[in-house]
C-alpha positions as protocol buffer text, in pm:
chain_id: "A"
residue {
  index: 1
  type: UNK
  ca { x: -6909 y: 3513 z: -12285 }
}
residue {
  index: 2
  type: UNK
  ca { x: -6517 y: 3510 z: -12291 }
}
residue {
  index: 3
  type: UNK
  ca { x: -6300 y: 3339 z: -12124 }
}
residue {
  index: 4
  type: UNK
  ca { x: -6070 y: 3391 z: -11836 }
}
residue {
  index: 5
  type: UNK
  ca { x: -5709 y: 3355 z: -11668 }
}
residue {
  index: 6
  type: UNK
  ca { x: -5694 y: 3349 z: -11321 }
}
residue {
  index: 7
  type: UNK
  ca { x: -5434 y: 3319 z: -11021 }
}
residue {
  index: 8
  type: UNK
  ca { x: -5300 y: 2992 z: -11085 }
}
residue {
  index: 9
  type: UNK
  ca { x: -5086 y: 3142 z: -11416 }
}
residue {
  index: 10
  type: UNK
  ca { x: -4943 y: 3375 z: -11196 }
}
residue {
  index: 11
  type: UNK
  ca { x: -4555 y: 3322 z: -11157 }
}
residue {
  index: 12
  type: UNK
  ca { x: -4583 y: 3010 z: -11393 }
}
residue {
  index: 13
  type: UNK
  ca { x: -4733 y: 3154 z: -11745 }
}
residue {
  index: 14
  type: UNK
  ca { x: -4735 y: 2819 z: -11941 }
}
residue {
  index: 15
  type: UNK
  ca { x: -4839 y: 2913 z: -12314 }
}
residue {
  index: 16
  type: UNK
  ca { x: -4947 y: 2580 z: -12440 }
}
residue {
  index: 17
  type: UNK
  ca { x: -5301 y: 2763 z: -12449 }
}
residue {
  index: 18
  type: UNK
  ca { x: -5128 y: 3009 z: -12671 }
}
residue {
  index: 19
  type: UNK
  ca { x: -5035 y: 2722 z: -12913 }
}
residue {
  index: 20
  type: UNK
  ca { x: -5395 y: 2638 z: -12994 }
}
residue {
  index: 21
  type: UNK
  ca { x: -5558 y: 3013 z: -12976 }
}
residue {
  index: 22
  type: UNK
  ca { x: -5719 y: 3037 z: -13348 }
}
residue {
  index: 23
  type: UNK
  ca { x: -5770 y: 3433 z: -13279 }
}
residue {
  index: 24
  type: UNK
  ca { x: -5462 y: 3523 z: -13069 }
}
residue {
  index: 25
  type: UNK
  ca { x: -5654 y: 3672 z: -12834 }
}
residue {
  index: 26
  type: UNK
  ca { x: -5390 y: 3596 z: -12563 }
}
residue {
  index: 27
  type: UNK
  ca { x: -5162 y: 3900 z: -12375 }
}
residue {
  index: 28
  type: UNK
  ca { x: -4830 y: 3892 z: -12185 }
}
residue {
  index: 29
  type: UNK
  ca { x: -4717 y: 4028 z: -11881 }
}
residue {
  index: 30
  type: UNK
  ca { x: -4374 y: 3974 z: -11695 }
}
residue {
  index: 31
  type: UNK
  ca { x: -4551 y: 3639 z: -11493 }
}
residue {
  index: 32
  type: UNK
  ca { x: -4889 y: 3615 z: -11616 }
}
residue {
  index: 33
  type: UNK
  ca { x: -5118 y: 3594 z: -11912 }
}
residue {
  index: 34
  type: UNK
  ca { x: -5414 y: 3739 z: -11975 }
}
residue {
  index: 35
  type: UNK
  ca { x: -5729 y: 3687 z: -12248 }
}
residue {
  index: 36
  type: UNK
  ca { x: -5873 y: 3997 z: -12412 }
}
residue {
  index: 37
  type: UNK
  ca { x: -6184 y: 3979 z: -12386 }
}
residue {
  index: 38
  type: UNK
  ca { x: -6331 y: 4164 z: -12739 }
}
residue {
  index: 39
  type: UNK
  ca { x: -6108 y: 3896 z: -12869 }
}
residue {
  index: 40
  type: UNK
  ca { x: -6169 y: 3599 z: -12745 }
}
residue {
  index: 41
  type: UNK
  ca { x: -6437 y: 3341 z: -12961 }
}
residue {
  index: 42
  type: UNK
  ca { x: -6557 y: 3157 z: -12663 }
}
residue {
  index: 43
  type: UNK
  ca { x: -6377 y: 2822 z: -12885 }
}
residue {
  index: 44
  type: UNK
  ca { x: -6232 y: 2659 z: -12464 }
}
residue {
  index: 45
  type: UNK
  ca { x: -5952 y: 2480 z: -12675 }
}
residue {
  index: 46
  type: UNK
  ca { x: -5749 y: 2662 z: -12422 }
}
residue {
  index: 47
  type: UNK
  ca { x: -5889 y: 2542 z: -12133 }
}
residue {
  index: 48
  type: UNK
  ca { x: -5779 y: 2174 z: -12176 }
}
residue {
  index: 49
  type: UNK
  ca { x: -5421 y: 2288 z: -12257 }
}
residue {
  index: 50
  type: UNK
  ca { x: -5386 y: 2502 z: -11947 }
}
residue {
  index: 51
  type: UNK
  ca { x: -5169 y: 2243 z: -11721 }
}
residue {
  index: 52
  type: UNK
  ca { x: -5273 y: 2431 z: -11424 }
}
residue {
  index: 53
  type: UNK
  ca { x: -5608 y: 2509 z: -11477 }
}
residue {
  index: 54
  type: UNK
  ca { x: -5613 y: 2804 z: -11476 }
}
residue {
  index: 55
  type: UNK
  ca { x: -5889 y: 2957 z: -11741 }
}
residue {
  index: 56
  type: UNK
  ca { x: -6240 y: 2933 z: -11725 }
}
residue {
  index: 57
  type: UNK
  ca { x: -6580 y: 3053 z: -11856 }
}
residue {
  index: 58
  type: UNK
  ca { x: -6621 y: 3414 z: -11761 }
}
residue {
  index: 59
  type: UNK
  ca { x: -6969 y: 3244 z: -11603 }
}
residue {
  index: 60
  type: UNK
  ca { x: -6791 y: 2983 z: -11423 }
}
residue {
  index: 61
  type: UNK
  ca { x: -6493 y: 3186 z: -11257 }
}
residue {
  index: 62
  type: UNK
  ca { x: -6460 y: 3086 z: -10897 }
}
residue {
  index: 63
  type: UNK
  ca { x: -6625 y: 3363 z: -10664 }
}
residue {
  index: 64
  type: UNK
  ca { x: -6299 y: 3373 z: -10481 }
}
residue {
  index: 65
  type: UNK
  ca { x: -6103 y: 3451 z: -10828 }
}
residue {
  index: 66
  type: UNK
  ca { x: -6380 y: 3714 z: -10947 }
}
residue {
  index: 67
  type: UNK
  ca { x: -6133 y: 3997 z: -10925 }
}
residue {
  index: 68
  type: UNK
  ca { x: -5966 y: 3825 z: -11220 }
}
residue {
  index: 69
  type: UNK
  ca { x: -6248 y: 3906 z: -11507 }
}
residue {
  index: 70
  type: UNK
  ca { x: -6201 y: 4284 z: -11461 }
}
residue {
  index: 71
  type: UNK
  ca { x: -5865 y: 4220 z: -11441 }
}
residue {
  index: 72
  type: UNK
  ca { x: -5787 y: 4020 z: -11768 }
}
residue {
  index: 73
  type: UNK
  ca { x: -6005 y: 4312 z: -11939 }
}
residue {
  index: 74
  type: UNK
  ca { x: -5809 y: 4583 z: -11791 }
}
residue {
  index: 75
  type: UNK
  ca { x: -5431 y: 4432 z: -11918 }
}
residue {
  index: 76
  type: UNK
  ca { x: -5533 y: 4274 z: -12215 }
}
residue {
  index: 77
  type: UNK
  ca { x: -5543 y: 4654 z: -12347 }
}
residue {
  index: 78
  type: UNK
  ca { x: -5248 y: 4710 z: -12196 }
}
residue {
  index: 79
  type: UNK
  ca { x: -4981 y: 4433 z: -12278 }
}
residue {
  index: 80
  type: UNK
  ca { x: -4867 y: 4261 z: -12636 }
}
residue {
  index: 81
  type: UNK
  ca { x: -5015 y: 3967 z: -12829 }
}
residue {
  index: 82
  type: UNK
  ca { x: -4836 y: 3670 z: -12742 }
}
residue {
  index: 83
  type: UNK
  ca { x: -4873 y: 3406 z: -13121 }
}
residue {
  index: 84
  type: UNK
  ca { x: -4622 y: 3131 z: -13007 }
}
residue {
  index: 85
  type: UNK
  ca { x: -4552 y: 2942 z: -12715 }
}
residue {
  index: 86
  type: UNK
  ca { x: -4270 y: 2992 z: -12490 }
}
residue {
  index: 87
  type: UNK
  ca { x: -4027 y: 2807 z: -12198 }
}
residue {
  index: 88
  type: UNK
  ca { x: -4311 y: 2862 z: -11905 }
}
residue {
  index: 89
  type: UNK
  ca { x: -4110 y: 3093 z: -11613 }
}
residue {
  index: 90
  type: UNK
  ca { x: -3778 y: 2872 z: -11457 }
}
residue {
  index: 91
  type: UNK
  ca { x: -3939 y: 2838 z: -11139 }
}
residue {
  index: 92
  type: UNK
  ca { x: -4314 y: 2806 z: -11272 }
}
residue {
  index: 93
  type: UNK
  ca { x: -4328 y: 2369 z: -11139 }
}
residue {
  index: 94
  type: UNK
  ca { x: -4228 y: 2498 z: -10786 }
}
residue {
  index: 95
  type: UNK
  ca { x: -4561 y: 2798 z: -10823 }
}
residue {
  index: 96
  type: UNK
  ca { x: -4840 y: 2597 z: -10972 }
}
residue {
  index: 97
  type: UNK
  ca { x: -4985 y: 2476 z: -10639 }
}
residue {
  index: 98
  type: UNK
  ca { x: -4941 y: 2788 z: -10445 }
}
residue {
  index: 99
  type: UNK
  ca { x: -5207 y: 2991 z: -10404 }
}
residue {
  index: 100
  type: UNK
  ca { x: -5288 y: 3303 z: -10249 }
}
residue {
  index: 101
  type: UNK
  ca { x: -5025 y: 3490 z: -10529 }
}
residue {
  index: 102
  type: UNK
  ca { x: -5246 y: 3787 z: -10641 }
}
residue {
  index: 103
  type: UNK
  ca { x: -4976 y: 4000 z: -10456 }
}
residue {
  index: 104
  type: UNK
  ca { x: -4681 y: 3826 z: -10719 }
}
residue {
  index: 105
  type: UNK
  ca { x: -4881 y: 3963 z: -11027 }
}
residue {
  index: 106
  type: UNK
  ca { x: -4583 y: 4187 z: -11220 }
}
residue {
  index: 107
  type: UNK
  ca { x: -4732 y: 4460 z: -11405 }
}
């Protein structure tokens, strides 16, 4: 089992999971993060750091946020490691209660 980000990073990308990621397993986009999945050690210290809860167990992804699984698997091969944390997106506080944002997800 790995573990996955879903639509609540989207237009925020906080990295404080980042910070505690033994096997830098994480990837970034322009607005989003994304977990490779042959990486990932199934360890959940990033669950607990994600402020807006964002990652789960691949078992225990909403049914609603499904679409996400594939989806971390298909960028993760795509986009660069990210090792250290960074400033979370400038206008990520007023996006981390909106949902519905599948349609903000920058490539």
């Amino acid at each position: 089992m790995t573990y996955v980000v879903t639509e609540s990073c989207i237009k925020c990308k906080y990295t404080d999971c980042v910070d505690v990621c033994p096997v830098d397993c994480f990837r970034e986009g322009p607005n989003f993060l994304v977990i490779d999945p042959d990486e990932c050690i199934d360890c959940t210290l990033c669950v607990a750091e994600c402020p807006v809860e964002a990652i789960y167990a691949e078992d225990d992804v909403p049914e609603n946020q499904r679409q996400f699984i594939a989806l971390n698997a298909e960028l993760s091969k795509t986009w660069d490691p990210i090792i250290e944390k960074k400033d979370a997106l400038s206008d990520a506080d007023e996006w981390a209660s909106v949902t519905d944002k599948l349609d903000k997800l920058e490539r």
